[in-house]
Coordinates of C-alpha atoms and ligand atoms in Angstrom, one line a residue:
M1 CA 119.6 -30.1 -155.4
R2 CA 116.8 -31.4 -157.6
A3 CA 114.3 -31.0 -154.7
I4 CA 115.4 -27.4 -154.3
I5 CA 115.0 -26.7 -158.0
N6 CA 111.6 -28.4 -158.0
Y7 CA 110.6 -26.3 -155.0
I8 CA 111.7 -23.1 -156.6
F9 CA 109.9 -24.0 -159.8
F10 CA 106.8 -25.0 -157.9
S11 CA 106.8 -21.7 -155.9
I12 CA 107.2 -19.6 -159.1
S13 CA 104.3 -21.4 -160.8
I14 CA 102.1 -20.9 -157.7
F15 CA 103.1 -17.3 -157.6
S16 CA 102.4 -16.8 -161.4
F17 CA 99.1 -18.7 -161.1
K18 CA 98.0 -16.4 -158.2
Y19 CA 99.2 -13.4 -160.1
I20 CA 97.3 -14.4 -163.3
V21 CA 94.1 -15.1 -161.3
A22 CA 94.3 -11.8 -159.5
Q23 CA 95.0 -10.0 -162.8
D24 CA 92.0 -11.7 -164.5
T25 CA 89.7 -10.8 -161.6
A26 CA 90.9 -7.2 -161.7
Q27 CA 90.4 -7.0 -165.5
I28 CA 86.9 -8.6 -165.4
S29 CA 85.8 -6.3 -162.6
E30 CA 87.1 -3.3 -164.5
Q31 CA 85.3 -4.3 -167.7
L32 CA 82.0 -5.3 -166.0
Y33 CA 81.7 -3.0 -163.0
R34 CA 83.3 0.4 -163.5
P35 CA 80.4 2.8 -164.3
Q36 CA 80.6 5.1 -167.3
L37 CA 78.9 8.2 -166.1
H38 CA 79.3 8.0 -162.4
Y39 CA 82.4 9.2 -160.7
T40 CA 84.8 6.5 -159.5
P41 CA 88.4 6.9 -158.2
T42 CA 91.0 5.6 -160.6
K43 CA 92.2 3.3 -157.9
G44 CA 91.7 2.8 -154.2
W45 CA 88.9 3.3 -151.7
M46 CA 86.3 6.1 -151.8
N47 CA 83.5 7.0 -149.4
D48 CA 81.7 10.3 -148.8
P49 CA 81.7 13.3 -151.2
N50 CA 83.4 16.2 -149.5
G51 CA 84.0 19.9 -149.9
M52 CA 82.1 20.3 -153.2
F53 CA 82.2 23.9 -154.5
Y54 CA 81.7 25.6 -157.9
K55 CA 83.9 28.4 -159.2
D56 CA 84.7 29.9 -162.6
G57 CA 82.9 27.2 -164.6
I58 CA 84.4 24.2 -162.7
Y59 CA 82.7 21.9 -160.2
H60 CA 85.1 20.6 -157.6
L61 CA 84.4 17.3 -155.9
Y62 CA 86.6 16.0 -153.0
F63 CA 86.0 12.7 -151.4
Q64 CA 87.0 10.4 -148.5
H65 CA 89.9 8.5 -150.0
N66 CA 92.3 5.7 -149.1
P67 CA 94.6 5.8 -152.2
D68 CA 96.6 2.6 -151.4
S69 CA 93.9 0.1 -150.6
N70 CA 90.4 -0.9 -151.7
V71 CA 89.1 -0.8 -148.1
W72 CA 88.7 2.2 -145.6
G73 CA 91.9 3.3 -144.0
P74 CA 93.9 6.5 -143.5
M75 CA 91.6 9.2 -144.9
H76 CA 92.7 11.8 -147.4
W77 CA 90.7 14.2 -149.5
G78 CA 90.8 12.9 -153.1
H79 CA 89.9 15.4 -155.7
A80 CA 88.2 15.5 -159.1
T81 CA 86.9 18.3 -161.4
S82 CA 84.2 18.6 -164.0
I83 CA 82.6 21.2 -166.1
D84 CA 79.2 19.4 -166.4
L85 CA 79.1 17.1 -163.3
I86 CA 79.2 14.1 -165.6
N87 CA 82.6 13.9 -167.2
W88 CA 85.2 13.9 -164.4
K89 CA 89.0 14.4 -164.3
Q90 CA 90.8 13.0 -161.3
Q91 CA 93.2 15.5 -159.8
P92 CA 96.1 14.9 -157.4
I93 CA 95.2 14.2 -153.7
A94 CA 94.1 17.5 -152.2
I95 CA 94.6 17.2 -148.4
Y96 CA 96.8 14.7 -146.5
P97 CA 96.5 13.5 -142.9
D98 CA 98.9 15.3 -140.5
N99 CA 99.8 14.9 -136.8
I100 CA 96.3 16.2 -135.7
G101 CA 94.7 13.3 -137.5
M102 CA 93.2 11.9 -140.7
I103 CA 91.0 14.1 -142.9
F104 CA 87.4 13.1 -142.4
S105 CA 84.3 14.6 -144.1
G106 CA 83.6 18.3 -144.4
S107 CA 82.8 21.1 -146.7
A108 CA 84.4 24.0 -148.6
V109 CA 83.4 27.6 -149.2
V110 CA 84.5 30.5 -151.4
D111 CA 85.5 33.2 -149.0
E112 CA 84.3 36.1 -151.2
K113 CA 84.6 38.7 -148.5
N114 CA 88.0 37.5 -147.3
T115 CA 86.6 37.0 -143.8
A116 CA 89.4 34.6 -142.9
G117 CA 92.2 36.8 -144.4
F118 CA 93.7 33.9 -146.4
G119 CA 93.1 35.6 -149.8
T120 CA 92.1 39.0 -151.1
K121 CA 88.7 40.3 -152.2
N122 CA 89.9 40.1 -155.8
K123 CA 91.3 36.7 -155.4
P124 CA 89.2 34.9 -152.7
A125 CA 90.7 31.9 -151.0
I126 CA 88.7 28.6 -150.9
I127 CA 88.4 27.4 -147.3
A128 CA 87.9 23.7 -146.5
I129 CA 86.4 22.9 -143.1
F130 CA 86.7 19.2 -142.0
T131 CA 87.0 16.8 -139.1
Q132 CA 90.4 15.5 -138.1
H133 CA 90.2 12.1 -136.6
N134 CA 93.0 11.1 -134.4
M135 CA 93.5 7.3 -134.5
E136 CA 96.0 7.1 -131.6
G137 CA 93.5 9.1 -129.4
E138 CA 90.7 6.7 -130.3
K139 CA 93.0 3.6 -129.6
L140 CA 93.9 5.1 -126.2
G141 CA 90.2 5.2 -125.3
R142 CA 90.0 9.0 -125.3
T143 CA 86.7 10.7 -126.2
D144 CA 88.1 13.9 -127.8
F145 CA 89.7 12.4 -130.9
Q146 CA 87.5 14.2 -133.5
N147 CA 88.2 18.0 -133.9
Q148 CA 87.3 20.5 -136.6
S149 CA 90.1 22.0 -138.7
I150 CA 90.5 24.3 -141.7
A151 CA 92.8 24.5 -144.7
Y152 CA 92.9 27.1 -147.5
S153 CA 93.6 27.2 -151.2
N154 CA 94.9 30.2 -153.1
D155 CA 94.6 28.5 -156.5
N156 CA 90.9 27.6 -156.6
G157 CA 91.1 24.3 -154.9
Y158 CA 94.1 22.5 -156.5
T159 CA 96.6 22.9 -153.7
W160 CA 95.9 23.4 -150.0
K161 CA 97.7 24.7 -146.9
M162 CA 96.7 23.7 -143.4
Y163 CA 95.8 26.6 -141.0
K164 CA 98.6 26.8 -138.4
A165 CA 96.3 27.2 -135.4
N166 CA 94.1 24.1 -136.0
P167 CA 91.8 22.8 -134.7
V168 CA 89.3 25.6 -134.9
I169 CA 86.7 23.7 -132.8
K170 CA 88.0 21.5 -130.0
N171 CA 86.1 18.4 -129.0
P172 CA 84.3 18.9 -125.8
G173 CA 84.6 15.1 -125.0
I174 CA 82.1 13.6 -127.4
K175 CA 83.1 10.6 -129.5
D176 CA 80.9 11.3 -132.5
F177 CA 81.6 15.0 -133.3
R178 CA 82.1 15.5 -137.0
D179 CA 81.4 16.4 -140.6
P180 CA 81.1 20.2 -140.6
K181 CA 79.0 21.7 -143.4
V182 CA 79.4 25.5 -143.6
I183 CA 77.3 28.1 -145.4
W184 CA 77.2 31.9 -145.5
H185 CA 74.1 33.2 -143.7
E186 CA 73.4 36.6 -145.3
P187 CA 70.8 37.9 -142.8
T188 CA 73.1 37.6 -139.8
H189 CA 76.2 38.1 -141.9
K190 CA 77.9 35.1 -140.4
W191 CA 79.2 31.7 -141.4
I192 CA 77.0 28.9 -140.1
M193 CA 78.2 25.4 -139.4
V194 CA 76.0 22.4 -139.0
L195 CA 77.9 19.5 -137.3
A196 CA 76.8 15.9 -136.6
V197 CA 77.0 15.3 -132.8
K198 CA 76.1 11.7 -131.7
N199 CA 72.5 11.3 -132.9
K200 CA 71.6 15.0 -133.5
V201 CA 73.2 18.1 -135.0
S202 CA 74.7 21.3 -133.5
F203 CA 74.9 24.7 -135.1
Y204 CA 77.8 27.0 -134.7
S205 CA 78.4 30.5 -136.1
S206 CA 81.6 32.4 -137.0
P207 CA 82.5 35.8 -138.5
N208 CA 85.8 34.5 -140.0
L209 CA 85.8 30.6 -140.1
K210 CA 88.4 30.5 -137.4
E211 CA 86.4 31.4 -134.2
W212 CA 83.2 29.6 -133.7
T213 CA 80.3 30.0 -131.2
K214 CA 77.8 27.3 -130.4
E215 CA 74.3 28.4 -131.3
S216 CA 71.9 25.4 -130.7
D217 CA 71.1 21.8 -131.2
F218 CA 68.5 20.1 -133.3
G219 CA 67.2 16.6 -133.6
A220 CA 67.1 15.0 -130.1
S221 CA 63.4 14.3 -130.5
M222 CA 63.1 14.4 -134.3
G223 CA 63.8 11.9 -137.0
S224 CA 65.3 8.5 -136.7
H225 CA 67.8 7.7 -133.9
D226 CA 68.6 4.1 -134.9
G227 CA 72.2 5.0 -135.6
V228 CA 74.8 7.8 -135.5
W229 CA 74.0 11.0 -137.4
E230 CA 76.7 11.9 -140.0
C231 CA 77.4 14.4 -142.8
P232 CA 74.6 16.9 -142.2
D233 CA 73.7 19.7 -144.7
L234 CA 71.7 23.0 -144.4
F235 CA 70.5 25.0 -147.3
M236 CA 67.7 27.2 -148.5
L237 CA 65.2 26.4 -151.3
N238 CA 62.6 28.8 -152.8
S239 CA 59.3 27.4 -154.0
N240 CA 56.2 29.4 -155.0
H241 CA 57.7 32.6 -153.7
Q242 CA 58.3 31.0 -150.3
T243 CA 61.6 30.3 -148.7
Y244 CA 62.2 26.9 -147.0
W245 CA 65.2 25.8 -145.0
V246 CA 66.2 22.2 -145.5
L247 CA 68.3 20.2 -143.0
T248 CA 69.6 16.8 -144.0
S249 CA 71.4 14.3 -142.0
S250 CA 72.7 10.9 -142.9
I251 CA 72.3 8.1 -140.4
N252 CA 74.0 4.7 -140.1
P253 CA 72.5 2.3 -139.4
G254 CA 68.8 3.0 -139.4
G255 CA 68.0 3.6 -143.1
P256 CA 64.5 2.6 -144.3
N257 CA 65.9 -0.4 -146.1
K258 CA 68.6 -1.1 -143.5
G259 CA 72.1 0.3 -143.1
S260 CA 73.0 3.8 -144.3
A261 CA 70.6 6.4 -145.6
T262 CA 69.8 10.2 -145.4
Q263 CA 66.9 11.8 -143.7
Y264 CA 65.7 15.4 -144.1
F265 CA 63.6 18.1 -142.3
I266 CA 62.0 21.1 -143.9
G267 CA 61.4 24.2 -141.8
N268 CA 63.0 27.5 -140.8
F269 CA 66.5 28.6 -139.7
D270 CA 66.9 32.1 -138.2
G271 CA 70.7 32.1 -137.9
H272 CA 70.5 30.5 -134.5
T273 CA 68.0 27.7 -134.4
F274 CA 66.3 25.3 -136.8
T275 CA 62.7 24.4 -136.4
S276 CA 61.0 21.7 -138.5
H277 CA 57.6 22.2 -140.0
S278 CA 56.8 18.5 -139.5
K279 CA 57.4 15.6 -137.2
K280 CA 57.4 13.1 -140.0
T281 CA 60.7 11.3 -140.8
K282 CA 61.4 11.8 -144.5
W283 CA 64.1 10.2 -146.6
M284 CA 66.0 11.6 -149.5
D285 CA 66.4 8.2 -151.1
Y286 CA 64.7 4.9 -150.1
G287 CA 67.3 2.7 -151.9
A288 CA 70.2 1.1 -150.0
D289 CA 72.9 3.0 -151.9
N290 CA 72.9 6.8 -151.5
Y291 CA 74.7 7.9 -148.4
A292 CA 76.4 11.0 -147.0
G293 CA 75.1 13.2 -149.8
V294 CA 75.4 17.0 -149.5
T295 CA 74.9 19.9 -151.8
W296 CA 77.4 21.9 -153.9
S297 CA 78.5 25.3 -152.5
N298 CA 78.5 28.5 -154.5
T299 CA 75.8 27.5 -157.0
G300 CA 73.3 30.3 -156.2
A301 CA 69.7 29.2 -155.9
E302 CA 70.3 25.9 -157.6
K303 CA 70.9 23.1 -155.1
I304 CA 72.8 20.2 -156.5
S305 CA 73.2 17.1 -154.4
M306 CA 75.5 14.1 -154.8
G307 CA 75.9 11.1 -152.5
W308 CA 78.2 8.1 -152.1
M309 CA 76.6 5.2 -153.9
S310 CA 77.1 2.5 -151.3
N311 CA 76.2 1.3 -147.9
W312 CA 78.4 0.7 -144.8
M313 CA 76.7 -2.8 -144.5
Y314 CA 78.8 -4.1 -147.5
A315 CA 80.8 -1.3 -149.0
Q316 CA 84.1 -2.9 -148.2
Q317 CA 83.1 -6.3 -149.6
V318 CA 81.6 -5.5 -153.0
P319 CA 83.4 -7.4 -155.9
T320 CA 85.4 -4.6 -157.5
V321 CA 89.2 -4.9 -157.3
N322 CA 91.2 -1.8 -158.2
W323 CA 88.7 0.7 -156.9
R324 CA 85.7 0.7 -154.6
S325 CA 82.6 2.8 -154.8
A326 CA 81.0 5.4 -157.1
M327 CA 79.1 8.6 -156.5
T328 CA 75.5 9.0 -157.4
I329 CA 74.4 11.0 -160.5
P330 CA 74.1 14.7 -159.6
R331 CA 70.5 15.6 -158.6
N332 CA 68.8 19.0 -158.5
L333 CA 66.7 19.4 -155.4
S334 CA 63.3 21.2 -155.2
I335 CA 60.3 21.4 -152.9
Q336 CA 56.9 20.0 -153.5
N337 CA 53.7 20.3 -151.3
I338 CA 51.5 17.2 -151.0
N339 CA 48.4 17.6 -148.8
G340 CA 50.0 20.3 -146.6
E341 CA 53.3 18.4 -146.1
T342 CA 56.5 19.6 -147.8
Y343 CA 58.8 17.2 -149.5
L344 CA 62.1 17.3 -151.4
T345 CA 62.2 16.1 -155.0
A346 CA 65.4 15.1 -156.8
D347 CA 65.9 15.2 -160.6
A348 CA 68.9 14.2 -162.7
N349 CA 67.4 15.1 -166.1
K350 CA 69.4 18.3 -166.5
Y351 CA 72.6 16.2 -166.6
L352 CA 71.2 13.5 -168.9
N353 CA 69.3 15.6 -171.5
G354 CA 72.3 16.9 -173.3
L355 CA 74.0 13.6 -173.8
P356 CA 74.0 12.0 -177.2
K357 CA 71.6 9.1 -177.3
I358 CA 69.4 6.8 -179.4
T359 CA 65.8 6.6 -178.2
K360 CA 63.7 3.5 -178.7
N361 CA 60.0 3.0 -178.2
L362 CA 59.2 -0.4 -176.8
S363 CA 55.5 -0.5 -177.8
S364 CA 55.4 -4.3 -177.6
G365 CA 56.6 -4.2 -174.0
Y366 CA 60.0 -5.8 -174.6
G367 CA 63.1 -5.5 -176.6
S368 CA 66.8 -5.8 -176.8
L369 CA 69.0 -3.3 -175.0
N370 CA 72.0 -3.4 -177.2
D371 CA 70.8 -3.6 -180.8
N372 CA 71.5 0.0 -181.5
K373 CA 73.9 1.1 -184.2
D374 CA 76.3 2.5 -181.6
K375 CA 79.7 0.9 -181.9
S376 CA 81.2 2.5 -178.8
N377 CA 80.0 -0.3 -176.5
V378 CA 78.5 2.1 -174.0
K379 CA 76.0 0.3 -171.8
L380 CA 74.2 3.2 -170.3
Y381 CA 70.4 3.4 -170.3
K382 CA 67.6 5.7 -169.2
I383 CA 64.3 3.8 -169.1
S384 CA 61.1 5.8 -168.9
F385 CA 57.4 5.0 -168.5
K386 CA 54.3 7.1 -168.0
E387 CA 50.7 6.2 -167.1
N388 CA 47.6 8.4 -166.8
N389 CA 46.1 5.9 -164.3
L390 CA 48.9 4.3 -162.2
S391 CA 48.6 0.5 -162.1
P392 CA 51.0 -2.2 -161.0
F393 CA 54.0 -2.7 -163.3
T394 CA 57.4 -4.4 -163.2
I395 CA 60.2 -3.6 -165.5
S396 CA 63.0 -6.2 -165.8
L397 CA 66.4 -6.1 -167.2
S398 CA 68.0 -9.4 -167.7
N399 CA 71.0 -11.2 -169.3
N400 CA 71.6 -14.7 -170.8
K401 CA 72.7 -16.0 -167.4
G402 CA 69.3 -15.8 -165.8
E403 CA 70.3 -12.7 -163.8
H404 CA 67.8 -9.9 -163.6
I405 CA 67.0 -6.7 -161.8
D406 CA 63.3 -5.7 -161.5
F407 CA 61.8 -2.4 -160.5
G408 CA 58.2 -1.1 -160.5
Y409 CA 55.1 -0.3 -158.5
D410 CA 53.1 -2.6 -156.2
S411 CA 49.5 -1.2 -155.9
T412 CA 48.5 -3.5 -153.0
I413 CA 50.9 -1.7 -150.7
N414 CA 51.2 1.6 -152.7
Q415 CA 55.0 1.2 -152.9
F416 CA 57.6 1.4 -155.5
F417 CA 60.4 -1.3 -155.4
I418 CA 63.7 -2.4 -156.7
D419 CA 64.4 -6.2 -156.5
R420 CA 68.0 -7.2 -156.7
T421 CA 67.6 -10.7 -155.3
D422 CA 68.8 -12.4 -158.5
A423 CA 70.7 -9.4 -160.0
G424 CA 74.1 -11.0 -160.0
V425 CA 77.0 -11.6 -157.6
H426 CA 75.7 -11.3 -154.0
D427 CA 77.6 -13.8 -151.9
F428 CA 79.9 -11.2 -150.4
N429 CA 77.2 -10.1 -147.9
S430 CA 74.0 -11.8 -146.8
E431 CA 72.1 -8.5 -146.6
F432 CA 72.7 -7.7 -150.3
A433 CA 70.3 -9.8 -152.3
V434 CA 66.9 -8.4 -151.2
K435 CA 63.9 -6.5 -152.5
H436 CA 63.7 -2.8 -151.4
F437 CA 60.5 -0.9 -151.0
A438 CA 59.7 2.9 -151.0
P439 CA 56.4 4.5 -150.3
R440 CA 54.6 6.3 -153.0
I441 CA 54.3 10.0 -151.8
S442 CA 52.5 11.5 -154.7
I443 CA 48.6 11.3 -154.6
S444 CA 48.2 12.0 -158.3
K445 CA 46.4 9.5 -160.5
S446 CA 49.1 9.7 -163.1
T447 CA 52.7 8.8 -162.8
S448 CA 55.9 9.3 -164.7
I449 CA 59.0 7.4 -163.8
Y450 CA 62.6 7.0 -165.1
A451 CA 65.6 5.0 -164.2
L452 CA 69.2 5.4 -165.0
I453 CA 71.2 2.2 -165.4
D454 CA 75.0 2.4 -165.5
K455 CA 76.6 -1.1 -165.4
T456 CA 76.4 -1.5 -161.6
S457 CA 73.7 0.9 -160.5
I458 CA 70.0 1.8 -160.9
E459 CA 68.7 5.2 -159.9
F460 CA 64.9 5.1 -160.0
F461 CA 63.0 8.5 -159.9
A462 CA 59.3 8.2 -159.5
D463 CA 56.7 11.0 -159.7
N464 CA 59.1 13.7 -160.7
G465 CA 61.6 12.6 -158.1
L466 CA 59.2 12.6 -155.1
T467 CA 60.2 9.0 -154.4
V468 CA 63.7 8.1 -155.3
M469 CA 65.6 4.7 -154.9
T470 CA 69.2 4.0 -155.7
D471 CA 70.6 0.5 -155.6
I472 CA 73.8 -1.1 -156.8
F473 CA 74.2 -4.6 -158.3
F474 CA 76.9 -6.8 -159.9
S475 CA 75.6 -8.8 -162.9
T476 CA 78.2 -11.2 -164.2
S477 CA 77.4 -10.2 -167.8
P478 CA 75.7 -7.0 -169.0
Y479 CA 72.0 -7.0 -169.1
S480 CA 70.8 -7.3 -172.7
K481 CA 67.0 -7.6 -172.6
I482 CA 64.2 -5.4 -171.2
K483 CA 60.6 -6.1 -170.6
I484 CA 57.6 -4.6 -168.8
V485 CA 54.8 -6.5 -167.2
S486 CA 51.6 -4.4 -166.9
N487 CA 48.0 -4.5 -167.8
N488 CA 48.1 -1.0 -169.1
K489 CA 48.7 -1.9 -172.8
E490 CA 47.9 1.6 -173.9
A491 CA 50.6 3.2 -171.7
I492 CA 53.1 0.6 -172.9
K493 CA 52.3 1.3 -176.5
T494 CA 52.9 5.1 -176.3
N495 CA 55.0 5.7 -173.1
F496 CA 57.5 2.9 -172.6
K497 CA 60.9 3.7 -174.0
F498 CA 64.6 3.8 -173.3
D499 CA 67.5 6.0 -174.3
S500 CA 70.7 4.3 -175.0
F501 CA 73.5 6.8 -174.4
I502 CA 76.5 7.1 -176.7
K503 CA 79.7 8.5 -175.3
Ligands
FRU1 C1 80.3 8.7 -143.2 C2 81.6 8.8 -142.3 C3 81.7 10.2 -141.8 C4 83.2 10.4 -141.6 C5 83.8 9.6 -142.7 C6 85.0 8.8 -142.5 O1 80.4 7.8 -144.1 O2 81.6 7.9 -141.3 O3 81.0 10.5 -140.6 O4 83.7 11.7 -141.6 O5 82.8 8.7 -143.1 O6 85.6 8.3 -143.6

């Protein structure tokens, strides 16, 4: 009897010990790692942003979501809304898997002309177009397990009904056949879909979002082919009275700093085929942690992009407990010409400028990050630096545990970098603790850079967003000190500063 009682007592203690340890890890991870400005799901797993559209003053963000686990699994479309793309409100799950399959990535459009007949011209329906992935089909070794389906919403994106005649595009027997991004093409008066197909994209057109005709393929001999193409996007940008068509496509693996990344092509789209102006492979972001990004629908000429701030190399192993992954900060995209080549630039200032903050000049080149008067304990910083004559520099953020993240410019190779080798916890994956490089694209003598730091991420925008790097990290206590190493004392004196945001 005594042995039984002892055994029960022992089991209960072990159970409570495990429970307390798990609770502690969860609490520590919440306190240390959950960003303040970047969207994260309340709980569960998140990957790609999906179906983003803007209507009546509200930005809708859907996302690949496994609500019951912190690793990838049965995919739903989670949902969040915002009026400024910075403060988010999580909404109930938008679209659930059904017997056709899980709900993979895709897009959403406002059907203003009621082409699909799900709404009226006065009250347009929102149509979501996405891939349904059939797990049973995949397990049985079939090749046609990814098909394109649609769902519609008559209440501006809060509740959704599946179209009864799904799928709208049947798989022709190709394993990787997914992630439809749909736009309205005014000149041909049709919907255009760009779809990732193995390691290229295909274009389809439709008058009503239900019947689709294949138009063409792009990419067999363009860009990187070191992995599968995923989550493409197609949009128009105006610059200097000229119109450019931009085609983006994420690729995994094959990114410039390994694993997942997004390449882009600038050229022309005539409603049927896309032609690129250049053979050069260009990357939206050279960091390791900006994937599957696409632009918001229904925002007029303004093109706003947001990506998943992680990398398939380690996304399912990072040390957060209740939730996994954040989205990047929203970025406005533009075009810039450098020596006859056109490039995309990305800028987040529009979303940061309006936030309350305390600005500090660090004319001595170093300082403390958290000696402001703000009592709210927000640890969110924008660090900026400008030079008339670009010279090598390294900016370091560090804590009292010897952990530090460094970023800057290396003139011997003309590259920007982020070094997260000693930034904090990294034992979850051997590829994590490395230094990442990005080419300097600008040829100007002067430079202006800024970086946004939000607990577990750094987004580094150089030369007005011509070179961008996004990396995540997991310091075991918040960074409290900042310093710059550079010979350009004059630039440090006048142009090295940080904003400490107050929420
Ligand atoms: C990209 C991706 C997509 C797919 C989704 C599944 O990260 O692999 O191609 O639709 O994730 O969650």
